[in-house]
Short mmCIF file of C-alpha atoms in Angstrom, two decimals:
data_model
loop_
_atom_site.label_atom_id
_atom_site.label_comp_id
_atom_site.label_asym_id
_atom_site.label_seq_id
_atom_site.Cartn_x
_atom_site.Cartn_y
_atom_site.Cartn_z
CA MET A 1 14.77 108.93 44.93
CA SER A 2 14.85 109.81 41.27
CA GLN A 3 12.79 107.77 38.74
CA ALA A 4 13.77 106.82 35.22
CA ARG A 5 11.97 108.89 32.73
CA PRO A 6 10.31 107.33 29.68
CA GLY A 7 12.74 107.31 26.79
CA GLY A 8 15.70 107.50 29.13
CA ARG A 9 18.89 105.47 28.62
CA LEU A 10 18.84 102.00 30.21
CA PRO A 11 21.77 100.55 32.12
CA ALA A 12 24.51 98.80 30.05
CA ARG A 13 23.75 95.46 31.73
CA VAL A 14 20.28 95.42 30.17
CA TYR A 15 21.72 95.85 26.68
CA TRP A 16 24.17 92.96 27.20
CA VAL A 17 21.35 90.66 28.34
CA ARG A 18 19.31 91.55 25.27
CA ARG A 19 22.28 90.89 22.98
CA PHE A 20 22.89 87.51 24.60
CA VAL A 21 19.26 86.48 24.11
CA VAL A 22 19.17 87.68 20.49
CA LEU A 23 22.42 85.87 19.57
CA GLY A 24 22.01 82.79 21.79
CA ILE A 25 18.62 81.59 20.57
CA PRO A 26 19.61 81.31 16.86
CA LEU A 27 22.88 79.62 17.86
CA LEU A 28 20.95 77.10 19.95
CA LEU A 29 18.63 76.38 17.02
CA VAL A 30 21.59 75.80 14.70
CA VAL A 31 23.15 73.34 17.17
CA LEU A 32 19.83 71.51 17.51
CA VAL A 33 19.38 71.18 13.73
CA VAL A 34 22.95 69.90 13.27
CA TRP A 35 22.44 67.34 16.02
CA LEU A 36 19.19 66.06 14.46
CA VAL A 37 20.72 65.77 10.98
CA ALA A 38 23.81 63.98 12.29
CA GLY A 39 21.67 61.57 14.30
CA ARG A 40 19.56 60.60 11.30
CA GLY A 41 22.59 60.19 9.04
CA SER A 42 24.36 57.79 11.40
CA GLY A 43 21.22 55.70 11.76
CA ALA A 44 20.86 55.25 7.99
CA ASP A 45 24.39 53.89 7.52
CA THR A 46 23.67 50.47 9.05
CA PRO A 47 20.84 49.39 6.67
CA ALA A 48 22.94 50.47 3.68
CA ALA A 49 25.77 48.14 4.71
CA ALA A 50 23.34 45.26 5.29
CA SER A 51 21.78 45.89 1.88
CA ASP A 52 25.20 45.64 0.20
CA THR A 53 25.87 42.30 1.91
CA THR A 54 22.53 40.90 0.80
CA SER A 55 22.96 41.96 -2.81
CA THR A 56 26.44 40.46 -3.19
CA ALA A 57 25.53 37.01 -1.84
CA PRO A 58 23.43 35.90 -4.85
CA THR A 59 26.20 37.01 -7.23
CA ALA A 60 28.61 34.55 -5.62
CA SER A 61 26.09 31.69 -5.83
CA GLN A 62 25.49 32.30 -9.54
CA THR A 63 29.11 31.66 -10.53
CA PRO A 64 28.89 29.19 -13.45
CA THR A 65 31.68 26.91 -12.20
CA SER A 66 30.46 26.54 -8.64
CA THR A 67 27.34 25.65 -6.68
CA THR A 68 25.92 26.46 -3.28
CA GLY A 69 28.41 25.58 -0.57
CA GLY A 70 31.45 26.04 -2.77
CA ILE A 71 31.30 22.56 -4.39
CA LEU A 72 32.58 22.72 -7.97
CA ALA A 73 30.51 21.55 -10.91
CA CYS A 74 32.01 18.54 -12.70
CA THR A 75 33.68 19.39 -15.99
CA PRO A 76 34.10 16.97 -18.91
CA ASP A 77 37.85 16.78 -18.19
CA HIS A 78 37.12 15.42 -14.71
CA LEU A 79 34.51 12.83 -15.71
CA ALA A 80 35.11 9.25 -16.86
CA LEU A 81 32.04 7.52 -18.31
CA THR A 82 31.65 3.84 -19.15
CA VAL A 83 28.82 1.68 -20.46
CA ALA A 84 28.93 -2.11 -20.22
CA ALA A 85 26.56 -4.70 -21.66
CA ALA A 86 25.54 -7.67 -19.52
CA ALA A 87 26.29 -9.97 -22.49
CA GLU A 88 27.74 -9.78 -25.98
CA SER A 89 24.45 -10.92 -27.48
CA PHE A 90 20.89 -11.25 -26.21
CA PRO A 91 18.62 -14.00 -27.58
CA ALA A 92 15.06 -13.37 -28.69
CA GLY A 93 12.76 -12.60 -25.78
CA VAL A 94 15.57 -11.33 -23.54
CA ASN A 95 15.84 -7.59 -22.93
CA PRO A 96 19.40 -6.25 -23.16
CA ALA A 97 20.79 -4.99 -19.83
CA PHE A 98 23.54 -2.44 -19.33
CA THR A 99 25.46 -0.66 -16.57
CA VAL A 100 26.36 3.01 -16.99
CA THR A 101 29.02 4.48 -14.70
CA ILE A 102 30.09 8.06 -13.95
CA ALA A 103 33.41 8.58 -12.13
CA ASN A 104 35.22 11.70 -10.94
CA THR A 105 38.84 11.69 -12.10
CA GLY A 106 39.65 15.03 -10.46
CA SER A 107 41.16 15.67 -7.04
CA GLU A 108 38.11 17.35 -5.45
CA PRO A 109 34.44 16.35 -5.08
CA CYS A 110 32.17 17.76 -7.79
CA LEU A 111 28.48 17.93 -8.65
CA VAL A 112 26.85 16.68 -11.85
CA ASP A 113 23.21 16.40 -12.96
CA ALA A 114 22.69 12.88 -14.30
CA GLY A 115 18.91 13.07 -14.70
CA GLU A 116 17.15 11.75 -17.80
CA ALA A 117 16.89 15.26 -19.25
CA GLN A 118 20.67 15.71 -18.96
CA ARG A 119 22.21 12.35 -19.86
CA GLN A 120 22.09 10.86 -23.34
CA ILE A 121 21.73 7.12 -23.95
CA VAL A 122 21.37 6.26 -27.63
CA ILE A 123 21.08 2.86 -29.32
CA THR A 124 21.85 2.65 -33.02
CA SER A 125 22.19 0.00 -35.70
CA GLY A 126 24.49 1.29 -38.39
CA GLU A 127 23.02 4.63 -39.51
CA ASP A 128 19.64 3.82 -37.95
CA ARG A 129 18.92 5.68 -34.71
CA VAL A 130 16.80 3.11 -32.93
CA TRP A 131 16.20 4.39 -29.39
CA SER A 132 17.10 7.29 -27.08
CA ASN A 133 16.21 8.03 -23.47
CA GLN A 134 15.67 11.66 -24.51
CA ASP A 135 12.60 10.79 -26.60
CA CYS A 136 10.28 9.81 -23.73
CA VAL A 137 11.51 11.37 -20.47
CA ALA A 138 9.24 10.35 -17.59
CA THR A 139 8.02 13.08 -15.23
CA GLY A 140 10.09 13.19 -12.05
CA THR A 141 13.24 11.76 -13.64
CA GLU A 142 14.43 14.92 -15.38
CA THR A 143 17.12 15.79 -12.81
CA ARG A 144 19.34 13.72 -10.50
CA SER A 145 22.14 15.61 -8.74
CA LEU A 146 25.22 13.54 -7.91
CA LEU A 147 28.02 14.57 -5.56
CA LEU A 148 30.94 12.52 -6.86
CA SER A 149 33.97 11.92 -4.67
CA PRO A 150 37.28 11.46 -6.51
CA GLY A 151 38.29 7.94 -7.52
CA PRO A 152 36.50 4.65 -8.26
CA ASP A 153 34.92 4.43 -4.80
CA GLY A 154 33.00 7.65 -5.44
CA ALA A 155 31.63 6.55 -8.83
CA ASP A 156 27.91 6.28 -9.57
CA ALA A 157 26.70 3.14 -11.36
CA GLN A 158 23.20 2.50 -12.65
CA GLN A 159 21.68 -0.53 -14.34
CA LEU A 160 19.17 -0.16 -17.15
CA ALA A 161 17.31 -2.50 -19.46
CA TRP A 162 16.13 -1.83 -23.00
CA ASN A 163 12.74 -3.35 -23.80
CA ARG A 164 13.53 -3.74 -27.50
CA VAL A 165 11.26 -0.91 -28.63
CA ARG A 166 11.98 1.86 -31.10
CA SER A 167 11.59 5.51 -30.06
CA ALA A 168 11.48 8.90 -31.77
CA ALA A 169 11.21 12.55 -30.77
CA GLY A 170 7.80 13.27 -29.29
CA CYS A 171 7.39 9.66 -28.12
CA PRO A 172 4.99 8.47 -30.88
CA ASP A 173 3.29 5.07 -30.78
CA GLY A 174 3.19 2.36 -33.42
CA LEU A 175 6.86 2.39 -34.46
CA PRO A 176 8.27 -0.84 -35.98
CA ALA A 177 10.08 -3.12 -33.55
CA PRO A 178 13.85 -3.54 -33.98
CA GLY A 179 14.85 -6.87 -35.47
CA ALA A 180 17.78 -9.20 -34.93
CA GLY A 181 21.17 -7.75 -35.73
CA THR A 182 24.14 -5.79 -34.45
CA TYR A 183 23.58 -2.72 -32.32
CA SER A 184 25.64 -0.10 -30.47
CA ILE A 185 24.92 1.85 -27.29
CA ALA A 186 26.42 5.26 -26.48
CA PHE A 187 26.31 7.13 -23.15
CA GLY A 188 27.07 10.78 -22.39
CA VAL A 189 26.49 13.41 -19.70
CA ALA A 190 27.74 16.94 -18.94
CA GLY A 191 29.82 17.04 -22.11
CA ALA A 192 31.63 13.77 -21.38
CA ALA A 193 31.05 10.55 -23.34
CA ALA A 194 31.73 6.85 -22.87
CA PRO A 195 33.19 4.71 -25.65
CA PRO A 196 30.28 3.02 -27.50
CA VAL A 197 29.66 -0.67 -26.85
CA VAL A 198 28.52 -3.13 -29.53
CA PHE A 199 26.01 -5.92 -28.75
CA GLY A 200 23.81 -8.29 -30.68
CA LEU A 201 20.09 -9.05 -30.73
CA GLY A 202 18.81 -12.54 -31.54
#
């Protein structure tokens, strides 16, 4: 039996095996890298979509004409305000009493802030500004959200009494007390205003 001598030519099958190994390993590595990259890319798509959804939600809630839940904010055109005095004149020693009403004249429910920091109630006597609720706003009364249904049945009515004192910006003490005479009360909120009502003090 003859033996292969060193440096002799190998069979063709050996060369084909070597070529397969040399070409197959790099190809396998390329396939593996592509698979890993594709797997990571598909996994990152889901958080991106969730992030978009989260970022667009606050934008919708910040729309100036709407509030959370899709309820519209009341506009001046859809508000009817009234102020009524309990009597035409109040004798000495009797505090004047009033009823202020806010009604929704639109066709859909709407929200309005009728807190002391938002509504304006002003009492005057001629050119003299005598009293305003804005001068001495009590803590905890600044805001009062009202969901008003359309029509008279959905109106909000509040009673208030004026203790015959004068007020000024900054709520100073020691102001002169208003005397007997003719006075007028005005009421406004959210850009809407009620017709002023005249009353007398004895």
